[in-house]
Amino acid sequence: MTTPMGGGAEADATRKLAAGTYLDDGFRDAVIEELYVHPERTVAPSVGFDAVPVLVHALRARRIQSAWAWIVIALWAVGFLVAGAFFAYYLAPVVILAISAALAGERNDPVPRRLGLEDRPRRGARRVPTA
């Protein structure tokens, strides 16, 4: 089975980088910053992947995230208009949680690291004897 890009390692790397633009906001913003925002820069040739599809997916991921943000804002506005004063009872805890999260700083630690489970072997994993 052949892919439109010809297959192989180059297509695989391009596919994974394009998927990364949907998963990591920082990576997506860096791709857009380096390849799209500064037209005066000359883009170096990409070795091992195709940069154009990665940029296209980065721009699409940004549009999708922006659309979701506008949908959430619209739902909040509708909720406020429909519920009126009762909406404040829901909004107050949300604001308090947002402020506390901002004060605590960004923590992207996965659950196993926070629970101290990172040193445990996975189920079915073999232990390698150490000398």
mmCIF file with all atom_site columns, C-alpha atoms in Angstrom:
data_model
loop_
_atom_site.group_PDB
_atom_site.id
_atom_site.type_symbol
_atom_site.label_atom_id
_atom_site.label_alt_id
_atom_site.label_comp_id
_atom_site.label_asym_id
_atom_site.label_entity_id
_atom_site.label_seq_id
_atom_site.pdbx_PDB_ins_code
_atom_site.Cartn_x
_atom_site.Cartn_y
_atom_site.Cartn_z
_atom_site.occupancy
_atom_site.B_iso_or_equiv
_atom_site.pdbx_formal_charge
_atom_site.auth_seq_id
_atom_site.auth_comp_id
_atom_site.auth_asym_id
_atom_site.auth_atom_id
_atom_site.pdbx_PDB_model_num
ATOM 1   C CA . MET A 1 1   ? 0.000   0.000  0.000  1.00 0.00 ? 1   MET A CA 1
ATOM 2   C CA . THR A 1 2   ? 1.473   3.326  -1.023 1.00 0.00 ? 2   THR A CA 1
ATOM 3   C CA . THR A 1 3   ? 0.710   6.687  0.479  1.00 0.00 ? 3   THR A CA 1
ATOM 4   C CA . PRO A 1 4   ? 0.234   9.882  -1.567 1.00 0.00 ? 4   PRO A CA 1
ATOM 5   C CA . MET A 1 5   ? 3.574   11.144 -0.266 1.00 0.00 ? 5   MET A CA 1
ATOM 6   C CA . GLY A 1 6   ? 5.424   8.057  -1.453 1.00 0.00 ? 6   GLY A CA 1
ATOM 7   C CA . GLY A 1 7   ? 5.653   6.322  1.907  1.00 0.00 ? 7   GLY A CA 1
ATOM 8   C CA . GLY A 1 8   ? 8.815   5.656  3.796  1.00 0.00 ? 8   GLY A CA 1
ATOM 9   C CA . ALA A 1 9   ? 10.493  7.393  6.672  1.00 0.00 ? 9   ALA A CA 1
ATOM 10  C CA . GLU A 1 10  ? 9.966   10.897 5.265  1.00 0.00 ? 10  GLU A CA 1
ATOM 11  C CA . ALA A 1 11  ? 6.198   10.435 5.081  1.00 0.00 ? 11  ALA A CA 1
ATOM 12  C CA . ASP A 1 12  ? 6.147   8.902  8.548  1.00 0.00 ? 12  ASP A CA 1
ATOM 13  C CA . ALA A 1 13  ? 8.094   11.820 10.043 1.00 0.00 ? 13  ALA A CA 1
ATOM 14  C CA . THR A 1 14  ? 5.850   14.331 8.276  1.00 0.00 ? 14  THR A CA 1
ATOM 15  C CA . ARG A 1 15  ? 2.744   12.562 9.541  1.00 0.00 ? 15  ARG A CA 1
ATOM 16  C CA . LYS A 1 16  ? 4.015   12.532 13.122 1.00 0.00 ? 16  LYS A CA 1
ATOM 17  C CA . LEU A 1 17  ? 5.039   16.197 13.039 1.00 0.00 ? 17  LEU A CA 1
ATOM 18  C CA . ALA A 1 18  ? 1.644   17.136 11.575 1.00 0.00 ? 18  ALA A CA 1
ATOM 19  C CA . ALA A 1 19  ? -0.082  15.192 14.356 1.00 0.00 ? 19  ALA A CA 1
ATOM 20  C CA . GLY A 1 20  ? 2.104   16.982 16.882 1.00 0.00 ? 20  GLY A CA 1
ATOM 21  C CA . THR A 1 21  ? 0.681   20.329 15.812 1.00 0.00 ? 21  THR A CA 1
ATOM 22  C CA . TYR A 1 22  ? -2.732  19.205 17.077 1.00 0.00 ? 22  TYR A CA 1
ATOM 23  C CA . LEU A 1 23  ? -1.371  17.831 20.350 1.00 0.00 ? 23  LEU A CA 1
ATOM 24  C CA . ASP A 1 24  ? 1.144   20.453 21.497 1.00 0.00 ? 24  ASP A CA 1
ATOM 25  C CA . ASP A 1 25  ? 0.250   24.151 21.440 1.00 0.00 ? 25  ASP A CA 1
ATOM 26  C CA . GLY A 1 26  ? 3.856   25.250 21.922 1.00 0.00 ? 26  GLY A CA 1
ATOM 27  C CA . PHE A 1 27  ? 5.072   23.172 18.997 1.00 0.00 ? 27  PHE A CA 1
ATOM 28  C CA . ARG A 1 28  ? 2.221   24.421 16.809 1.00 0.00 ? 28  ARG A CA 1
ATOM 29  C CA . ASP A 1 29  ? 2.983   28.048 17.675 1.00 0.00 ? 29  ASP A CA 1
ATOM 30  C CA . ALA A 1 30  ? 6.695   27.496 17.012 1.00 0.00 ? 30  ALA A CA 1
ATOM 31  C CA . VAL A 1 31  ? 5.972   26.004 13.567 1.00 0.00 ? 31  VAL A CA 1
ATOM 32  C CA . ILE A 1 32  ? 3.714   28.923 12.662 1.00 0.00 ? 32  ILE A CA 1
ATOM 33  C CA . GLU A 1 33  ? 6.221   31.437 14.040 1.00 0.00 ? 33  GLU A CA 1
ATOM 34  C CA . GLU A 1 34  ? 9.179   29.999 12.125 1.00 0.00 ? 34  GLU A CA 1
ATOM 35  C CA . LEU A 1 35  ? 7.495   29.181 8.814  1.00 0.00 ? 35  LEU A CA 1
ATOM 36  C CA . TYR A 1 36  ? 4.588   31.621 8.437  1.00 0.00 ? 36  TYR A CA 1
ATOM 37  C CA . VAL A 1 37  ? 4.838   34.760 10.565 1.00 0.00 ? 37  VAL A CA 1
ATOM 38  C CA . HIS A 1 38  ? 8.213   35.951 9.309  1.00 0.00 ? 38  HIS A CA 1
ATOM 39  C CA . PRO A 1 39  ? 8.116   36.044 5.496  1.00 0.00 ? 39  PRO A CA 1
ATOM 40  C CA . GLU A 1 40  ? 11.456  37.857 5.396  1.00 0.00 ? 40  GLU A CA 1
ATOM 41  C CA . ARG A 1 41  ? 13.228  34.744 6.681  1.00 0.00 ? 41  ARG A CA 1
ATOM 42  C CA . THR A 1 42  ? 14.441  32.079 4.324  1.00 0.00 ? 42  THR A CA 1
ATOM 43  C CA . VAL A 1 43  ? 13.281  28.664 5.420  1.00 0.00 ? 43  VAL A CA 1
ATOM 44  C CA . ALA A 1 44  ? 16.052  26.109 5.434  1.00 0.00 ? 44  ALA A CA 1
ATOM 45  C CA . PRO A 1 45  ? 15.438  22.967 3.413  1.00 0.00 ? 45  PRO A CA 1
ATOM 46  C CA . SER A 1 46  ? 13.750  20.337 5.542  1.00 0.00 ? 46  SER A CA 1
ATOM 47  C CA . VAL A 1 47  ? 15.650  17.082 5.516  1.00 0.00 ? 47  VAL A CA 1
ATOM 48  C CA . GLY A 1 48  ? 13.704  13.953 6.351  1.00 0.00 ? 48  GLY A CA 1
ATOM 49  C CA . PHE A 1 49  ? 10.240  15.535 6.319  1.00 0.00 ? 49  PHE A CA 1
ATOM 50  C CA . ASP A 1 50  ? 8.080   17.894 4.271  1.00 0.00 ? 50  ASP A CA 1
ATOM 51  C CA . ALA A 1 51  ? 7.513   21.215 6.051  1.00 0.00 ? 51  ALA A CA 1
ATOM 52  C CA . VAL A 1 52  ? 4.566   22.411 3.952  1.00 0.00 ? 52  VAL A CA 1
ATOM 53  C CA . PRO A 1 53  ? 2.014   19.827 5.197  1.00 0.00 ? 53  PRO A CA 1
ATOM 54  C CA . VAL A 1 54  ? 3.214   20.382 8.762  1.00 0.00 ? 54  VAL A CA 1
ATOM 55  C CA . LEU A 1 55  ? 2.576   24.129 8.388  1.00 0.00 ? 55  LEU A CA 1
ATOM 56  C CA . VAL A 1 56  ? -0.838  23.490 6.819  1.00 0.00 ? 56  VAL A CA 1
ATOM 57  C CA . HIS A 1 57  ? -1.818  21.260 9.738  1.00 0.00 ? 57  HIS A CA 1
ATOM 58  C CA . ALA A 1 58  ? -0.458  23.794 12.236 1.00 0.00 ? 58  ALA A CA 1
ATOM 59  C CA . LEU A 1 59  ? -2.631  26.527 10.753 1.00 0.00 ? 59  LEU A CA 1
ATOM 60  C CA . ARG A 1 60  ? -5.638  24.194 10.698 1.00 0.00 ? 60  ARG A CA 1
ATOM 61  C CA . ALA A 1 61  ? -5.059  23.195 14.332 1.00 0.00 ? 61  ALA A CA 1
ATOM 62  C CA . ARG A 1 62  ? -4.944  26.876 15.295 1.00 0.00 ? 62  ARG A CA 1
ATOM 63  C CA . ARG A 1 63  ? -8.234  27.537 13.447 1.00 0.00 ? 63  ARG A CA 1
ATOM 64  C CA . ILE A 1 64  ? -9.872  24.559 15.178 1.00 0.00 ? 64  ILE A CA 1
ATOM 65  C CA . GLN A 1 65  ? -8.705  25.734 18.606 1.00 0.00 ? 65  GLN A CA 1
ATOM 66  C CA . SER A 1 66  ? -9.929  29.252 17.871 1.00 0.00 ? 66  SER A CA 1
ATOM 67  C CA . ALA A 1 67  ? -13.331 27.927 16.768 1.00 0.00 ? 67  ALA A CA 1
ATOM 68  C CA . TRP A 1 68  ? -13.652 25.888 19.973 1.00 0.00 ? 68  TRP A CA 1
ATOM 69  C CA . ALA A 1 69  ? -12.761 28.950 22.041 1.00 0.00 ? 69  ALA A CA 1
ATOM 70  C CA . TRP A 1 70  ? -15.485 30.997 20.331 1.00 0.00 ? 70  TRP A CA 1
ATOM 71  C CA . ILE A 1 71  ? -18.001 28.187 20.855 1.00 0.00 ? 71  ILE A CA 1
ATOM 72  C CA . VAL A 1 72  ? -17.179 28.066 24.569 1.00 0.00 ? 72  VAL A CA 1
ATOM 73  C CA . ILE A 1 73  ? -17.500 31.853 24.852 1.00 0.00 ? 73  ILE A CA 1
ATOM 74  C CA . ALA A 1 74  ? -20.867 31.708 23.073 1.00 0.00 ? 74  ALA A CA 1
ATOM 75  C CA . LEU A 1 75  ? -22.088 28.954 25.414 1.00 0.00 ? 75  LEU A CA 1
ATOM 76  C CA . TRP A 1 76  ? -21.011 30.990 28.442 1.00 0.00 ? 76  TRP A CA 1
ATOM 77  C CA . ALA A 1 77  ? -22.888 34.010 27.065 1.00 0.00 ? 77  ALA A CA 1
ATOM 78  C CA . VAL A 1 78  ? -26.019 31.945 26.403 1.00 0.00 ? 78  VAL A CA 1
ATOM 79  C CA . GLY A 1 79  ? -25.779 30.439 29.875 1.00 0.00 ? 79  GLY A CA 1
ATOM 80  C CA . PHE A 1 80  ? -25.581 33.892 31.393 1.00 0.00 ? 80  PHE A CA 1
ATOM 81  C CA . LEU A 1 81  ? -28.540 35.145 29.358 1.00 0.00 ? 81  LEU A CA 1
ATOM 82  C CA . VAL A 1 82  ? -30.698 32.113 30.128 1.00 0.00 ? 82  VAL A CA 1
ATOM 83  C CA . ALA A 1 83  ? -29.855 31.607 33.782 1.00 0.00 ? 83  ALA A CA 1
ATOM 84  C CA . GLY A 1 84  ? -29.255 35.208 34.801 1.00 0.00 ? 84  GLY A CA 1
ATOM 85  C CA . ALA A 1 85  ? -28.272 35.546 38.461 1.00 0.00 ? 85  ALA A CA 1
ATOM 86  C CA . PHE A 1 86  ? -28.116 31.789 38.989 1.00 0.00 ? 86  PHE A CA 1
ATOM 87  C CA . PHE A 1 87  ? -25.240 31.672 36.540 1.00 0.00 ? 87  PHE A CA 1
ATOM 88  C CA . ALA A 1 88  ? -23.138 33.601 39.051 1.00 0.00 ? 88  ALA A CA 1
ATOM 89  C CA . TYR A 1 89  ? -23.391 30.653 41.459 1.00 0.00 ? 89  TYR A CA 1
ATOM 90  C CA . TYR A 1 90  ? -21.653 28.542 38.834 1.00 0.00 ? 90  TYR A CA 1
ATOM 91  C CA . LEU A 1 91  ? -19.275 31.252 37.681 1.00 0.00 ? 91  LEU A CA 1
ATOM 92  C CA . ALA A 1 92  ? -17.845 32.068 41.131 1.00 0.00 ? 92  ALA A CA 1
ATOM 93  C CA . PRO A 1 93  ? -16.265 28.616 41.756 1.00 0.00 ? 93  PRO A CA 1
ATOM 94  C CA . VAL A 1 94  ? -14.935 28.531 38.200 1.00 0.00 ? 94  VAL A CA 1
ATOM 95  C CA . VAL A 1 95  ? -13.205 31.886 38.672 1.00 0.00 ? 95  VAL A CA 1
ATOM 96  C CA . ILE A 1 96  ? -11.798 30.816 42.040 1.00 0.00 ? 96  ILE A CA 1
ATOM 97  C CA . LEU A 1 97  ? -10.417 27.584 40.539 1.00 0.00 ? 97  LEU A CA 1
ATOM 98  C CA . ALA A 1 98  ? -8.913  29.478 37.590 1.00 0.00 ? 98  ALA A CA 1
ATOM 99  C CA . ILE A 1 99  ? -7.207  31.967 39.911 1.00 0.00 ? 99  ILE A CA 1
ATOM 100 C CA . SER A 1 100 ? -5.859  29.197 42.146 1.00 0.00 ? 100 SER A CA 1
ATOM 101 C CA . ALA A 1 101 ? -4.519  27.309 39.117 1.00 0.00 ? 101 ALA A CA 1
ATOM 102 C CA . ALA A 1 102 ? -2.814  30.462 37.857 1.00 0.00 ? 102 ALA A CA 1
ATOM 103 C CA . LEU A 1 103 ? -1.257  31.130 41.263 1.00 0.00 ? 103 LEU A CA 1
ATOM 104 C CA . ALA A 1 104 ? -0.052  27.527 41.590 1.00 0.00 ? 104 ALA A CA 1
ATOM 105 C CA . GLY A 1 105 ? 1.672   27.703 38.224 1.00 0.00 ? 105 GLY A CA 1
ATOM 106 C CA . GLU A 1 106 ? 1.529   25.331 35.322 1.00 0.00 ? 106 GLU A CA 1
ATOM 107 C CA . ARG A 1 107 ? 2.000   21.715 36.323 1.00 0.00 ? 107 ARG A CA 1
ATOM 108 C CA . ASN A 1 108 ? 2.024   19.223 33.522 1.00 0.00 ? 108 ASN A CA 1
ATOM 109 C CA . ASP A 1 109 ? 3.321   16.323 35.598 1.00 0.00 ? 109 ASP A CA 1
ATOM 110 C CA . PRO A 1 110 ? 1.693   13.075 34.650 1.00 0.00 ? 110 PRO A CA 1
ATOM 111 C CA . VAL A 1 111 ? -0.236  11.298 37.359 1.00 0.00 ? 111 VAL A CA 1
ATOM 112 C CA . PRO A 1 112 ? 2.345   8.527  37.938 1.00 0.00 ? 112 PRO A CA 1
ATOM 113 C CA . ARG A 1 113 ? 5.065   11.060 38.703 1.00 0.00 ? 113 ARG A CA 1
ATOM 114 C CA . ARG A 1 114 ? 2.850   12.953 41.139 1.00 0.00 ? 114 ARG A CA 1
ATOM 115 C CA . LEU A 1 115 ? 1.901   9.716  42.877 1.00 0.00 ? 115 LEU A CA 1
ATOM 116 C CA . GLY A 1 116 ? 5.468   8.432  42.978 1.00 0.00 ? 116 GLY A CA 1
ATOM 117 C CA . LEU A 1 117 ? 4.740   5.489  40.688 1.00 0.00 ? 117 LEU A CA 1
ATOM 118 C CA . GLU A 1 118 ? 7.357   6.210  38.011 1.00 0.00 ? 118 GLU A CA 1
ATOM 119 C CA . ASP A 1 119 ? 9.845   3.659  39.377 1.00 0.00 ? 119 ASP A CA 1
ATOM 120 C CA . ARG A 1 120 ? 7.400   0.768  39.442 1.00 0.00 ? 120 ARG A CA 1
ATOM 121 C CA . PRO A 1 121 ? 7.768   -1.745 36.625 1.00 0.00 ? 121 PRO A CA 1
ATOM 122 C CA . ARG A 1 122 ? 4.911   -2.077 34.205 1.00 0.00 ? 122 ARG A CA 1
ATOM 123 C CA . ARG A 1 123 ? 2.769   -5.176 34.326 1.00 0.00 ? 123 ARG A CA 1
ATOM 124 C CA . GLY A 1 124 ? 4.408   -7.927 32.308 1.00 0.00 ? 124 GLY A CA 1
ATOM 125 C CA . ALA A 1 125 ? 7.754   -6.114 32.099 1.00 0.00 ? 125 ALA A CA 1
ATOM 126 C CA . ARG A 1 126 ? 10.819  -8.192 32.763 1.00 0.00 ? 126 ARG A CA 1
ATOM 127 C CA . ARG A 1 127 ? 13.331  -7.053 35.314 1.00 0.00 ? 127 ARG A CA 1
ATOM 128 C CA . VAL A 1 128 ? 16.887  -6.890 34.070 1.00 0.00 ? 128 VAL A CA 1
ATOM 129 C CA . PRO A 1 129 ? 19.293  -8.245 36.702 1.00 0.00 ? 129 PRO A CA 1
ATOM 130 C CA . THR A 1 130 ? 21.989  -5.784 37.681 1.00 0.00 ? 130 THR A CA 1
ATOM 131 C CA . ALA A 1 131 ? 25.483  -6.905 38.517 1.00 0.00 ? 131 ALA A CA 1
#
